[in-house]
CSV table of C-alpha atoms and ligand atoms in Angstrom, one decimal:
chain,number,residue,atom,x,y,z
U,278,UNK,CA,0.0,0.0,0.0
U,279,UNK,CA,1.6,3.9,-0.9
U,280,UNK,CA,0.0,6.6,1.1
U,281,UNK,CA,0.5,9.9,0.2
U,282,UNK,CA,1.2,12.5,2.6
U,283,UNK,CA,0.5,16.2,2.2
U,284,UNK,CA,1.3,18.9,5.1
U,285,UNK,CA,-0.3,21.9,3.3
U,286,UNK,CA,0.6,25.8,4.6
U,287,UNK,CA,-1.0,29.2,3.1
U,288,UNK,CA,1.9,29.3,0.4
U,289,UNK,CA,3.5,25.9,0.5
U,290,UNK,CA,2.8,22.4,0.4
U,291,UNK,CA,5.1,19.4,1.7
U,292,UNK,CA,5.0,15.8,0.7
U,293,UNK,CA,5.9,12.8,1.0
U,294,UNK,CA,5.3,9.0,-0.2
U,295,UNK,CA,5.6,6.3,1.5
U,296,UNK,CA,5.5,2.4,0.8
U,297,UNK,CA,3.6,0.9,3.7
U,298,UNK,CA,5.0,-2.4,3.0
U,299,UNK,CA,8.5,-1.6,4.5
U,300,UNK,CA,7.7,2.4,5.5
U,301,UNK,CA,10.3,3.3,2.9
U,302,UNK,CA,10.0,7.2,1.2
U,303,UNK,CA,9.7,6.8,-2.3
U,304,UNK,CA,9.9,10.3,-3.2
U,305,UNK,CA,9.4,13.4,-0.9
U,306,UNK,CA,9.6,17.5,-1.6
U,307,UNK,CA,7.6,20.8,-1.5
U,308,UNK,CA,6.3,23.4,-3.3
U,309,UNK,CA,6.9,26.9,-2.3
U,310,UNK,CA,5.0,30.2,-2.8
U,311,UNK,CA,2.0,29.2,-4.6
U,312,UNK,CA,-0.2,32.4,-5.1
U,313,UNK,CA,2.8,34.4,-4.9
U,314,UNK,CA,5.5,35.0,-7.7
U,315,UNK,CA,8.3,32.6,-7.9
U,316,UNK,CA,6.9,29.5,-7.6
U,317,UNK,CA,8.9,26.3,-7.2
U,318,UNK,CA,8.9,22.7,-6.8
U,319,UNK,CA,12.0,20.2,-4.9
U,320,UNK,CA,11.4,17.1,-5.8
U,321,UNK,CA,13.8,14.1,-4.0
U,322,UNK,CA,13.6,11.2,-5.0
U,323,UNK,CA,15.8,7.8,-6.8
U,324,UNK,CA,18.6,9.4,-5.0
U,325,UNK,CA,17.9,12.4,-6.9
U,326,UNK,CA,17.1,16.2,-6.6
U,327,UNK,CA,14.7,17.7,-9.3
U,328,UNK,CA,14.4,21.6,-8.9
U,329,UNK,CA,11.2,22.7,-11.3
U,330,UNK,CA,10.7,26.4,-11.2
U,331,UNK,CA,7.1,27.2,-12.1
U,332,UNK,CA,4.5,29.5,-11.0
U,333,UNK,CA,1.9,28.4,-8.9
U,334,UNK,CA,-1.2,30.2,-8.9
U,335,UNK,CA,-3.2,28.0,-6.5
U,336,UNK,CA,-2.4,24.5,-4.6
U,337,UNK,CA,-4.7,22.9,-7.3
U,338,UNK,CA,-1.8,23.4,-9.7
U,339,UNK,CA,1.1,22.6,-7.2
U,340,UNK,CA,-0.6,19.0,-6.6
U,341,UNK,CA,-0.7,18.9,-10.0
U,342,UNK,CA,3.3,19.4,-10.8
U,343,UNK,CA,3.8,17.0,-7.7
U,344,UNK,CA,1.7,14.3,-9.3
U,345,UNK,CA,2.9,15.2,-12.6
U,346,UNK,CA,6.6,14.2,-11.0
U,347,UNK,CA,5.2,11.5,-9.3
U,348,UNK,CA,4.6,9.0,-12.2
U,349,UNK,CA,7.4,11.2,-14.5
U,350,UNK,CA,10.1,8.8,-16.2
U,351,UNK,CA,13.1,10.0,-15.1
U,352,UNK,CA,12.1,11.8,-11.2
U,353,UNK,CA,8.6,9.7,-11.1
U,354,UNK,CA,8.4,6.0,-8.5
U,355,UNK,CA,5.0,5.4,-9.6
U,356,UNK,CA,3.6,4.2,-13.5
U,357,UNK,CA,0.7,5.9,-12.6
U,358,UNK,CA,-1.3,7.8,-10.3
U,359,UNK,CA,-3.5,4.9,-9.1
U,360,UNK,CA,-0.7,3.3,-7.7
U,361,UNK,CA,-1.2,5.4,-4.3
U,362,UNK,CA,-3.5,4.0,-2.3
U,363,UNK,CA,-5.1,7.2,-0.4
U,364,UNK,CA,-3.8,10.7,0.8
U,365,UNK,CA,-3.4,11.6,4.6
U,366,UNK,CA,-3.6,15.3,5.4
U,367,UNK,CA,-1.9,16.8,8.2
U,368,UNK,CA,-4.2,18.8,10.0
U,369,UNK,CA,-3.3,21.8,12.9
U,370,UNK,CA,-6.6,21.3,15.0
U,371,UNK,CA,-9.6,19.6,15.1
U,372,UNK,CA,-11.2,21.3,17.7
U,373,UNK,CA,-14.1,19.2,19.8
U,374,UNK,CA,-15.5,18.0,16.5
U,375,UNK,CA,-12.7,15.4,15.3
U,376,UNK,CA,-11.3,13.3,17.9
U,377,UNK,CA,-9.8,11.0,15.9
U,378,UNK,CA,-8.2,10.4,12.0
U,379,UNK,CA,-11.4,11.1,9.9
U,380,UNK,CA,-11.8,10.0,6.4
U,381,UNK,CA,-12.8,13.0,4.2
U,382,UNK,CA,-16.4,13.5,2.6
U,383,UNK,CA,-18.4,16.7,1.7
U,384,UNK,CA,-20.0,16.5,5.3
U,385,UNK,CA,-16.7,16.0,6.9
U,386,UNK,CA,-15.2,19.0,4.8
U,387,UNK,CA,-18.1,21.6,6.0
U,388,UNK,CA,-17.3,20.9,9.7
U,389,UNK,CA,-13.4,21.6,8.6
U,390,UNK,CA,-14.9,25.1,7.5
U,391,UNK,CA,-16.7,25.6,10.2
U,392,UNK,CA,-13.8,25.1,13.0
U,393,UNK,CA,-11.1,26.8,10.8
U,394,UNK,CA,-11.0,29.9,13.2
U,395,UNK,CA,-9.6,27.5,15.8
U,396,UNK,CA,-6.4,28.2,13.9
U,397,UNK,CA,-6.6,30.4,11.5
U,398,UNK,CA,-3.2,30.3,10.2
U,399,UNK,CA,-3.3,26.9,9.4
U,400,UNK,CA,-6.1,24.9,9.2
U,401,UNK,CA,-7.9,27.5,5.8
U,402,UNK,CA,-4.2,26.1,4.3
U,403,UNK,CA,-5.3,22.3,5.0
U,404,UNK,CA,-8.4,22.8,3.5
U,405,UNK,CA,-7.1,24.3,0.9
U,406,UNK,CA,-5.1,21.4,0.3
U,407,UNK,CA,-7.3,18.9,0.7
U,408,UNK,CA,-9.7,20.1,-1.5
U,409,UNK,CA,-6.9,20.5,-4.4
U,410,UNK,CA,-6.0,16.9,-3.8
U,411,UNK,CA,-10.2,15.8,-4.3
U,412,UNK,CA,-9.7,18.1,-7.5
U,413,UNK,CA,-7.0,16.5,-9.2
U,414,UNK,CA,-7.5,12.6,-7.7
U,415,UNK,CA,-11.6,12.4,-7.7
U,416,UNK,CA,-12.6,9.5,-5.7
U,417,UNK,CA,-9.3,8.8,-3.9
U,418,UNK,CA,-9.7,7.9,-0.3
U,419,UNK,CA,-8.1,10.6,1.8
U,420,UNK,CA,-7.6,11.3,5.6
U,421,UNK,CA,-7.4,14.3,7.9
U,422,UNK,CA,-4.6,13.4,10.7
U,423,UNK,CA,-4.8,16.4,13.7
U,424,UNK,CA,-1.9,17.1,15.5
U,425,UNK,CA,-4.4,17.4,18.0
U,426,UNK,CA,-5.8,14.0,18.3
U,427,UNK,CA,-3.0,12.5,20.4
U,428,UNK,CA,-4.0,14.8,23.5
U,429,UNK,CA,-7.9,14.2,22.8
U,430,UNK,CA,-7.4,11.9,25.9
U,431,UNK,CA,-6.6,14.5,28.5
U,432,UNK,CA,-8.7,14.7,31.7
U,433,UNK,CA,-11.3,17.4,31.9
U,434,UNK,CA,-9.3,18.8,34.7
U,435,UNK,CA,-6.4,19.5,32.4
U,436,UNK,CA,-7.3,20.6,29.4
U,437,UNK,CA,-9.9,23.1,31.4
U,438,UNK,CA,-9.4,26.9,31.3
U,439,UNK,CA,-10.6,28.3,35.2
U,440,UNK,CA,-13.3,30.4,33.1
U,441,UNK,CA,-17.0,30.8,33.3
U,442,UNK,CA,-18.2,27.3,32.3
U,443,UNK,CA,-20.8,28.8,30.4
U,444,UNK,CA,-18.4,30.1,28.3
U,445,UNK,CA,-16.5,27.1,27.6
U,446,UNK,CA,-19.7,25.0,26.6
U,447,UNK,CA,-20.6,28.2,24.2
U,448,UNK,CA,-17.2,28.5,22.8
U,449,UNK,CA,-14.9,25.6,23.2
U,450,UNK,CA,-12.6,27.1,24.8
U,451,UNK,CA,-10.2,24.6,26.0
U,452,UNK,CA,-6.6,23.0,26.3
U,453,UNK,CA,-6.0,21.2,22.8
U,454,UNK,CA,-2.2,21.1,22.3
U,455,UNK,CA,-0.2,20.5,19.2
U,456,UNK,CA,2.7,18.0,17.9
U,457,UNK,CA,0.5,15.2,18.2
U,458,UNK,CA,1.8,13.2,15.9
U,459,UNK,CA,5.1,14.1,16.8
U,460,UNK,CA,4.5,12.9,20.8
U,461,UNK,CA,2.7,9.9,19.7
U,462,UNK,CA,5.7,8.7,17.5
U,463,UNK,CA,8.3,9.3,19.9
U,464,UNK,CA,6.2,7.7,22.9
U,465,UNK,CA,5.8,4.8,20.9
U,466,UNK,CA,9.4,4.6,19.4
U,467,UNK,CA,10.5,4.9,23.0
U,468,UNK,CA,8.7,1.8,24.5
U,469,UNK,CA,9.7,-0.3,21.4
U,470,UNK,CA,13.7,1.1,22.1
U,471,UNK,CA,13.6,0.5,25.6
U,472,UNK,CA,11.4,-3.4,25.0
U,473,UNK,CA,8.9,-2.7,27.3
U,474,UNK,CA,5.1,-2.2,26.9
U,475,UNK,CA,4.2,1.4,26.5
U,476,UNK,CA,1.5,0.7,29.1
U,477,UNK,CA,3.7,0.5,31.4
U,478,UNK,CA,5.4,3.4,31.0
U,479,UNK,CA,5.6,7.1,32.1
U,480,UNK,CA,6.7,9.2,29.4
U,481,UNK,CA,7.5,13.3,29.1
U,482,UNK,CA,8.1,13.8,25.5
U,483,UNK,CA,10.0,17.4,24.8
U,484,UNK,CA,9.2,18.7,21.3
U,485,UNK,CA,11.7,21.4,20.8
U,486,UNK,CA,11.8,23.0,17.5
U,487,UNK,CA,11.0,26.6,16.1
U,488,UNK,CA,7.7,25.6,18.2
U,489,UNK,CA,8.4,23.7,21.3
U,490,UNK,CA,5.6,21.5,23.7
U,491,UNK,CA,6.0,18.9,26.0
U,492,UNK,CA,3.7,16.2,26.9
U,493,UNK,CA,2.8,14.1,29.9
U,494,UNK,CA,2.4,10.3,28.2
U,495,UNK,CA,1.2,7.7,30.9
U,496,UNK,CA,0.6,4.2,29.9
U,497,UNK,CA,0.7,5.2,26.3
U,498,UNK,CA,-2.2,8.1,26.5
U,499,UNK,CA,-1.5,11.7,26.8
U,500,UNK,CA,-2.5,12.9,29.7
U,501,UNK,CA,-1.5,16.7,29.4
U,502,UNK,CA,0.5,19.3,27.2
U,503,UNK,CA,2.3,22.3,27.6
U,504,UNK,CA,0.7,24.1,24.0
U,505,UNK,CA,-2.9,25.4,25.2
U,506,UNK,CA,-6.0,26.5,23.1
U,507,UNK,CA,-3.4,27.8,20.2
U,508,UNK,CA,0.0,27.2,20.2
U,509,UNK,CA,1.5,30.2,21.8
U,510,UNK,CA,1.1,28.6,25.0
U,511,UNK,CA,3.8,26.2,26.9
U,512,UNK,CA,7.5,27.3,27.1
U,513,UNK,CA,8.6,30.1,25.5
U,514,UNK,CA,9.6,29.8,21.2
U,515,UNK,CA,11.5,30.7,18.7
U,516,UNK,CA,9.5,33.8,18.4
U,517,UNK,CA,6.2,33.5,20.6
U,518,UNK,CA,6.1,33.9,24.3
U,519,UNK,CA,5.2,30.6,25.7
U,520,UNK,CA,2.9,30.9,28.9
U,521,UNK,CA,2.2,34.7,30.1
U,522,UNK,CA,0.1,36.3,32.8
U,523,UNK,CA,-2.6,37.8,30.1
U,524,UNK,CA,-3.1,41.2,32.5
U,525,UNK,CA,1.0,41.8,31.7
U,526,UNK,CA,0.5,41.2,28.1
U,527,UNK,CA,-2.7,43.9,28.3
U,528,UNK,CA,-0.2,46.2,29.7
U,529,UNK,CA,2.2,46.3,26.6
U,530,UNK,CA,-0.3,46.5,24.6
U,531,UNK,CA,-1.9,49.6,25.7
U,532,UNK,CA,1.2,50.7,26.2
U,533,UNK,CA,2.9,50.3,23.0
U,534,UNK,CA,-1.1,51.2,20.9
U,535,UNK,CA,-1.7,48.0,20.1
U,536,UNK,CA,-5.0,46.7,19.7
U,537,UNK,CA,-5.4,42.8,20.1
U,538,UNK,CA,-5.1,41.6,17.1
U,539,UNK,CA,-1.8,43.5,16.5
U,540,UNK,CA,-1.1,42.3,20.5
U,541,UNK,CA,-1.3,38.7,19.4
U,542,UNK,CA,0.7,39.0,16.5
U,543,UNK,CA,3.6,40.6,18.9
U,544,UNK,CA,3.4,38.1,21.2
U,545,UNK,CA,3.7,35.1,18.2
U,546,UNK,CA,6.1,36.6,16.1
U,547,UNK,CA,8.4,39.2,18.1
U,548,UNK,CA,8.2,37.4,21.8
U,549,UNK,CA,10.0,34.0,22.7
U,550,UNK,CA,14.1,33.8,22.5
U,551,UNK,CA,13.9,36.3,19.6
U,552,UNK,CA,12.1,38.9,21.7
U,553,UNK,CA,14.5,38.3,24.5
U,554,UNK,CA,18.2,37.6,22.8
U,555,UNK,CA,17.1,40.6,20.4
U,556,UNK,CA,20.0,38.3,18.2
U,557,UNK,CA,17.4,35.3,16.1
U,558,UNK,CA,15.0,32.9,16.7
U,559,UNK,CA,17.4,30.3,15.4
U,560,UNK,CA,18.8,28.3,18.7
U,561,UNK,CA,22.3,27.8,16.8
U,562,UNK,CA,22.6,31.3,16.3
U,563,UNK,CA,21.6,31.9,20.3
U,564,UNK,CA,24.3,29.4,21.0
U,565,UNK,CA,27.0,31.7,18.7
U,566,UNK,CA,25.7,34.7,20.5
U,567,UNK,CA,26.4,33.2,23.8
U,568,UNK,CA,29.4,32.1,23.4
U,569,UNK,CA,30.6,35.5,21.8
U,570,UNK,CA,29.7,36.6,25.8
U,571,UNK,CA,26.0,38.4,24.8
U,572,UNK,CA,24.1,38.3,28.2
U,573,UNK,CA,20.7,38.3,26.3
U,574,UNK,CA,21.2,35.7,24.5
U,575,UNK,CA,22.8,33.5,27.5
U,576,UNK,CA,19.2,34.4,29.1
U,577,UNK,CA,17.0,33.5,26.5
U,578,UNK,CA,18.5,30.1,27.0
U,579,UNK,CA,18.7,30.1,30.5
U,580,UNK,CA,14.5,30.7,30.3
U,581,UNK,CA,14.0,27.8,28.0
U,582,UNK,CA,16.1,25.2,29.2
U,583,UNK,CA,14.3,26.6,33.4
U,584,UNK,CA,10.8,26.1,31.6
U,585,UNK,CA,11.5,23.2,30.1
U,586,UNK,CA,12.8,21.6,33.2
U,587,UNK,CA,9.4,22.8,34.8
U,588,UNK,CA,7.4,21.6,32.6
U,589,UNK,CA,9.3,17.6,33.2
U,590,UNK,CA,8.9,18.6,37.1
U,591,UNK,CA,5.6,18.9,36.8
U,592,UNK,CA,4.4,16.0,34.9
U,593,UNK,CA,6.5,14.1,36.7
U,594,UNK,CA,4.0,15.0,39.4
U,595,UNK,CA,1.0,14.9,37.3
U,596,UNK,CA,2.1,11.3,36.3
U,597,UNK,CA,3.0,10.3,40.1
U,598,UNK,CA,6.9,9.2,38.3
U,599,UNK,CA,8.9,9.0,35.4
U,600,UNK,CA,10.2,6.8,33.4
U,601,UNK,CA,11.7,7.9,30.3
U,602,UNK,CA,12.6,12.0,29.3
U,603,UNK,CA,12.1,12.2,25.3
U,604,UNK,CA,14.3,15.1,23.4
U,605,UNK,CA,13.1,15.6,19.9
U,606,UNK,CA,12.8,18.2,16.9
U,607,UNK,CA,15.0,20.4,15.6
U,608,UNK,CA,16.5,21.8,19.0
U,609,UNK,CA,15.6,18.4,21.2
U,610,UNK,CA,17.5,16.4,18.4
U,611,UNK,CA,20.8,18.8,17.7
U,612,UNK,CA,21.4,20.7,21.0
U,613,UNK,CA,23.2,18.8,23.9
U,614,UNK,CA,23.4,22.2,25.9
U,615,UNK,CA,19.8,23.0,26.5
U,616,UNK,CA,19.5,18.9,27.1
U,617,UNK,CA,22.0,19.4,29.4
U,618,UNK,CA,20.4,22.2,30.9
U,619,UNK,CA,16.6,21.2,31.1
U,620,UNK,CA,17.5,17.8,33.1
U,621,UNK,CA,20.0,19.3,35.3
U,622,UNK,CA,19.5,19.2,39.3
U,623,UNK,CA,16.8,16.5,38.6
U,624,UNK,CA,19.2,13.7,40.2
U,625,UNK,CA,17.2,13.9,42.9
U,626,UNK,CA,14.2,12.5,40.7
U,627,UNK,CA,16.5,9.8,39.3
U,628,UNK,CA,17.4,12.0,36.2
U,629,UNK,CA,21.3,11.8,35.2
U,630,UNK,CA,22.2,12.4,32.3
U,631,UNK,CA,25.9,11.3,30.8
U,632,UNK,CA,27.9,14.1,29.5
U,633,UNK,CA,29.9,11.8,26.5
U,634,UNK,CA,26.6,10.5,25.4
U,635,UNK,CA,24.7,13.7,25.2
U,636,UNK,CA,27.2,14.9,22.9
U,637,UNK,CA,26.8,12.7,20.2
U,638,UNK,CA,26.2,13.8,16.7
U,639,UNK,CA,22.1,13.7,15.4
U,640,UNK,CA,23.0,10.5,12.8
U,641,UNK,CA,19.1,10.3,12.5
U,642,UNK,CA,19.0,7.0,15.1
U,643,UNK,CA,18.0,6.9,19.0
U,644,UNK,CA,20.0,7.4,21.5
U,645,UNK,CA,20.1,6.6,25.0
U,646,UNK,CA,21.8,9.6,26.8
U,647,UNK,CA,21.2,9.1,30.4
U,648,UNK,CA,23.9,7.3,32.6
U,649,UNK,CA,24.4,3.9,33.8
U,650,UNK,CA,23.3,4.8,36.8
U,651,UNK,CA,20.1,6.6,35.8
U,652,UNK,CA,16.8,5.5,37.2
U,653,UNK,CA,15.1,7.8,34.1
U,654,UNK,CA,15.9,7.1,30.9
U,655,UNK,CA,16.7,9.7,28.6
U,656,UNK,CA,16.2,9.3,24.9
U,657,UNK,CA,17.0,11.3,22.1
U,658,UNK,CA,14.8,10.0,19.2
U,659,UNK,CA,14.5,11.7,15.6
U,660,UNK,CA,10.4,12.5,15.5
U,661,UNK,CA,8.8,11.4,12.4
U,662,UNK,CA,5.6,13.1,11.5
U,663,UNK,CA,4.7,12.2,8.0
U,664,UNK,CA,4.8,8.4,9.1
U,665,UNK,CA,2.5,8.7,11.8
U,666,UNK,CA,0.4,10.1,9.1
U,667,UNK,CA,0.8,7.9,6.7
U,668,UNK,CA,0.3,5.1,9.2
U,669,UNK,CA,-3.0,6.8,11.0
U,670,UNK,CA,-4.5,6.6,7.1
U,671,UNK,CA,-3.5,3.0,6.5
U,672,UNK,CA,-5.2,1.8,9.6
U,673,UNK,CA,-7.8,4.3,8.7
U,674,UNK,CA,-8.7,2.3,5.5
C,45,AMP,P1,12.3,22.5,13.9
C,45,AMP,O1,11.1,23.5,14.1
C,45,AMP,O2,12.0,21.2,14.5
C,45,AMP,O3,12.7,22.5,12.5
C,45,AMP,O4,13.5,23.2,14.7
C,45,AMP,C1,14.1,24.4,14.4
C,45,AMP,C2,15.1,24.7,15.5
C,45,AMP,O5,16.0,23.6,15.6
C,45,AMP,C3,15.9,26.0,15.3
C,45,AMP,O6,15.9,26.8,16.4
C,45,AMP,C4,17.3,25.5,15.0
C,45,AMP,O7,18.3,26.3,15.5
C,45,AMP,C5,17.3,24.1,15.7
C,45,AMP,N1,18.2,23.2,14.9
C,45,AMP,C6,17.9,22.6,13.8
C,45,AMP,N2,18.9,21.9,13.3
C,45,AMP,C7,19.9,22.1,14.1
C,45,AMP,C8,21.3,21.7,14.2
C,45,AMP,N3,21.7,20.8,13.2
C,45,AMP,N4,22.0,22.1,15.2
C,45,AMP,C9,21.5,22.9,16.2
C,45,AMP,N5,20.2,23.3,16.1
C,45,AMP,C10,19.4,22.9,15.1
């Protein structure tokens, strides 16, 4: 069986496909600024790259080029189009109407319209997507896979907002989280690493990349997540501010003019270590500043490595123990210092953490980092989001 799997944004759209036989990539790339000028399509795949600069007026044509390169001679893995077997969707939220991988229909596609406010700077993209994929491939079985359906599980008591009840029934208002697929993979890659039944296990999975959350996994369920109703909440980010009291946030903003939408905005692009370091966004860059001696940018990773640690504290509580700490993503994967950082003084808890281990290269394979001696073990594990995907829509069909 080949699954298809498209992660599409406002201006871009990423795929991949994947042979479910042996979960091999056959061919994977991405289109880039459809809508705008410029358009372009990378296309990997026979140990190849294919660079085809087009323009791309809407996602109907980019899934077009893609499919065109698809079954092509010399860049193409497939004879023809109805060699893939469906098309799994990545999906931002789901809100309180999908708790699960939902196969698409017209019915399923209105609710999709209806919820898009939920995140309004991804899910319109999705549906955008999804809608150019029913265009060019009538008939083809698709999926929508939300990153929010892994924390779908979490008790009422943590995924509730203290606000007027009323208002969360009226508005579903809640705790939904984000990287689902991304702390489902690792949770489950973890157990299978370690041998031992996932059901067994108590897991706090750190998803650090440009956007960072960390879950609370126990016996293979999520049980809560740092990322709240949108995913500005948790530790601070590359650019947005992580967890803030909202009456100091209403204080800059009517201090610097701004109303709330331009408030929001500040605090998701011009907030996190960006908004602190006043250097980048970009953790190797933070790293470069700090060791040129800038004090901001020194803090800015101070703050994230202390929340970070927090956040393992207190689902370590929330869980009643721990068994394995999870590092993944583009910061959890590549950066031994904020590793380092976010698990030290937690030897108390049974956390160590060996030094030689943690500084071992990202080859794109687990590794165990913690010490011999270590009651916790601590992984580092390459996340793999398209697979989940691709495996949520087989099982789906
Ligand atoms: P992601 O959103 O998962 O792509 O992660 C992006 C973040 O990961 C950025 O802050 C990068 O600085 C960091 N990152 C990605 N690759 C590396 C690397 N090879 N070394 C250090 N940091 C990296």
């Amino acid at each position: 069986m080949k699954i298809l799997v498209i992660n599409a944004g406002s201006s871009s759209l990423k795929y991949q496909l994947i042979d479910m036989e042996n979960e091999a990539v056959l061919a994977k790339g991405g289109c880039e600024r459809i809508g705008i000028p410029g358009g372009k399509l990378t296309h990997k795949a026979n140990g190849q790259t294919f660079v085809i600069e087009q323009e791309l007026p809407d996602h109907t044509q980019a899934i077009s080029l893609v499919l065109k390169e698809l079954v092509d001679k010399q860049a193409g893995v497939i004879s023809s189009m109805d060699e893939i077997d469906a098309v799994g969707h990545r999906v931002v939220a789901s809100g309180e109407a999908f708790k699960k991988t939902t196969l698409v229909t017209d019915e399923v596609m209105a609710t999709m319209e209806e919820i898009a406010e939920l995140a309004p700077l991804h899910n319109p993209a999705a549906i955008l997507g999804v809608n150019a994929c029913r265009a060019v491939m009538p008939g083809k079985k698709m999926a929508l896979v939300f990153d929010t359906s892994f924390h779908a599980t979490m008790p009422d008591y943590a995924y509730m907002y203290a606000v007027d009840y009323d208002d969360y029934k009226a508005y579903h208002v809640r705790r939904y989280g984000a990287h689902g697929t991304s702390h489902k993979f690792v949770s489950g890659e973890a157990a299978k690493y370690l041998k031992k039944d996932i059901k067994d296990l108590k897991i706090v999975t750190c998803h650090l990349g440009n956007g960072s959350s960390i879950s609370a996994v126990k016996g293979g369920v999520c049980i809560d997540t740092s990322m709240g109703f949108t995913p500005l909440a948790g530790v601070p980010m590359g650019t947005r501010s992580g967890d803030i009291d909202y009456a100091a946030a209403e204080f800059i903003f009517r201090k610097k003019g701004m109303d709330l939408s331009e408030g929001l905005t500040y605090l998701n692009k011009k907030c996190g270590v960006l908004g602190i370091s006043g250097v980048s966004s970009d953790f190797r860059d933070l790293a470069a500043a700090k060791e040129a001696g800038n004090d901001r940018a020194r803090l800015a990773l101070d703050m994230f490595a202390y929340s970070c640690k927090k956040y393992i504290g207190a689902y370590m509580a929330a869980m009643g123990g721990l068994d394995v700490i999870v590092f993944t993503a583009g910061i959890g994967e590549n950066t031994p210092d904020v590793r380092a950082d976010a698990v030290s003084g937690l030897e108390a808890f049974g956390v160590k953490l060996d030094a030689e281990k943690n500084r071992q290269k990202n080859d794109g394979e687990i590794h165990d980092i913690s010490a011999a001696d270590s009651r916790v073990k601590i992984l580092v594990i390459p996340t793999n989001e398209e697979l989940v995907i691709a495996r949520e829509t087989a099982a789906l069909l």
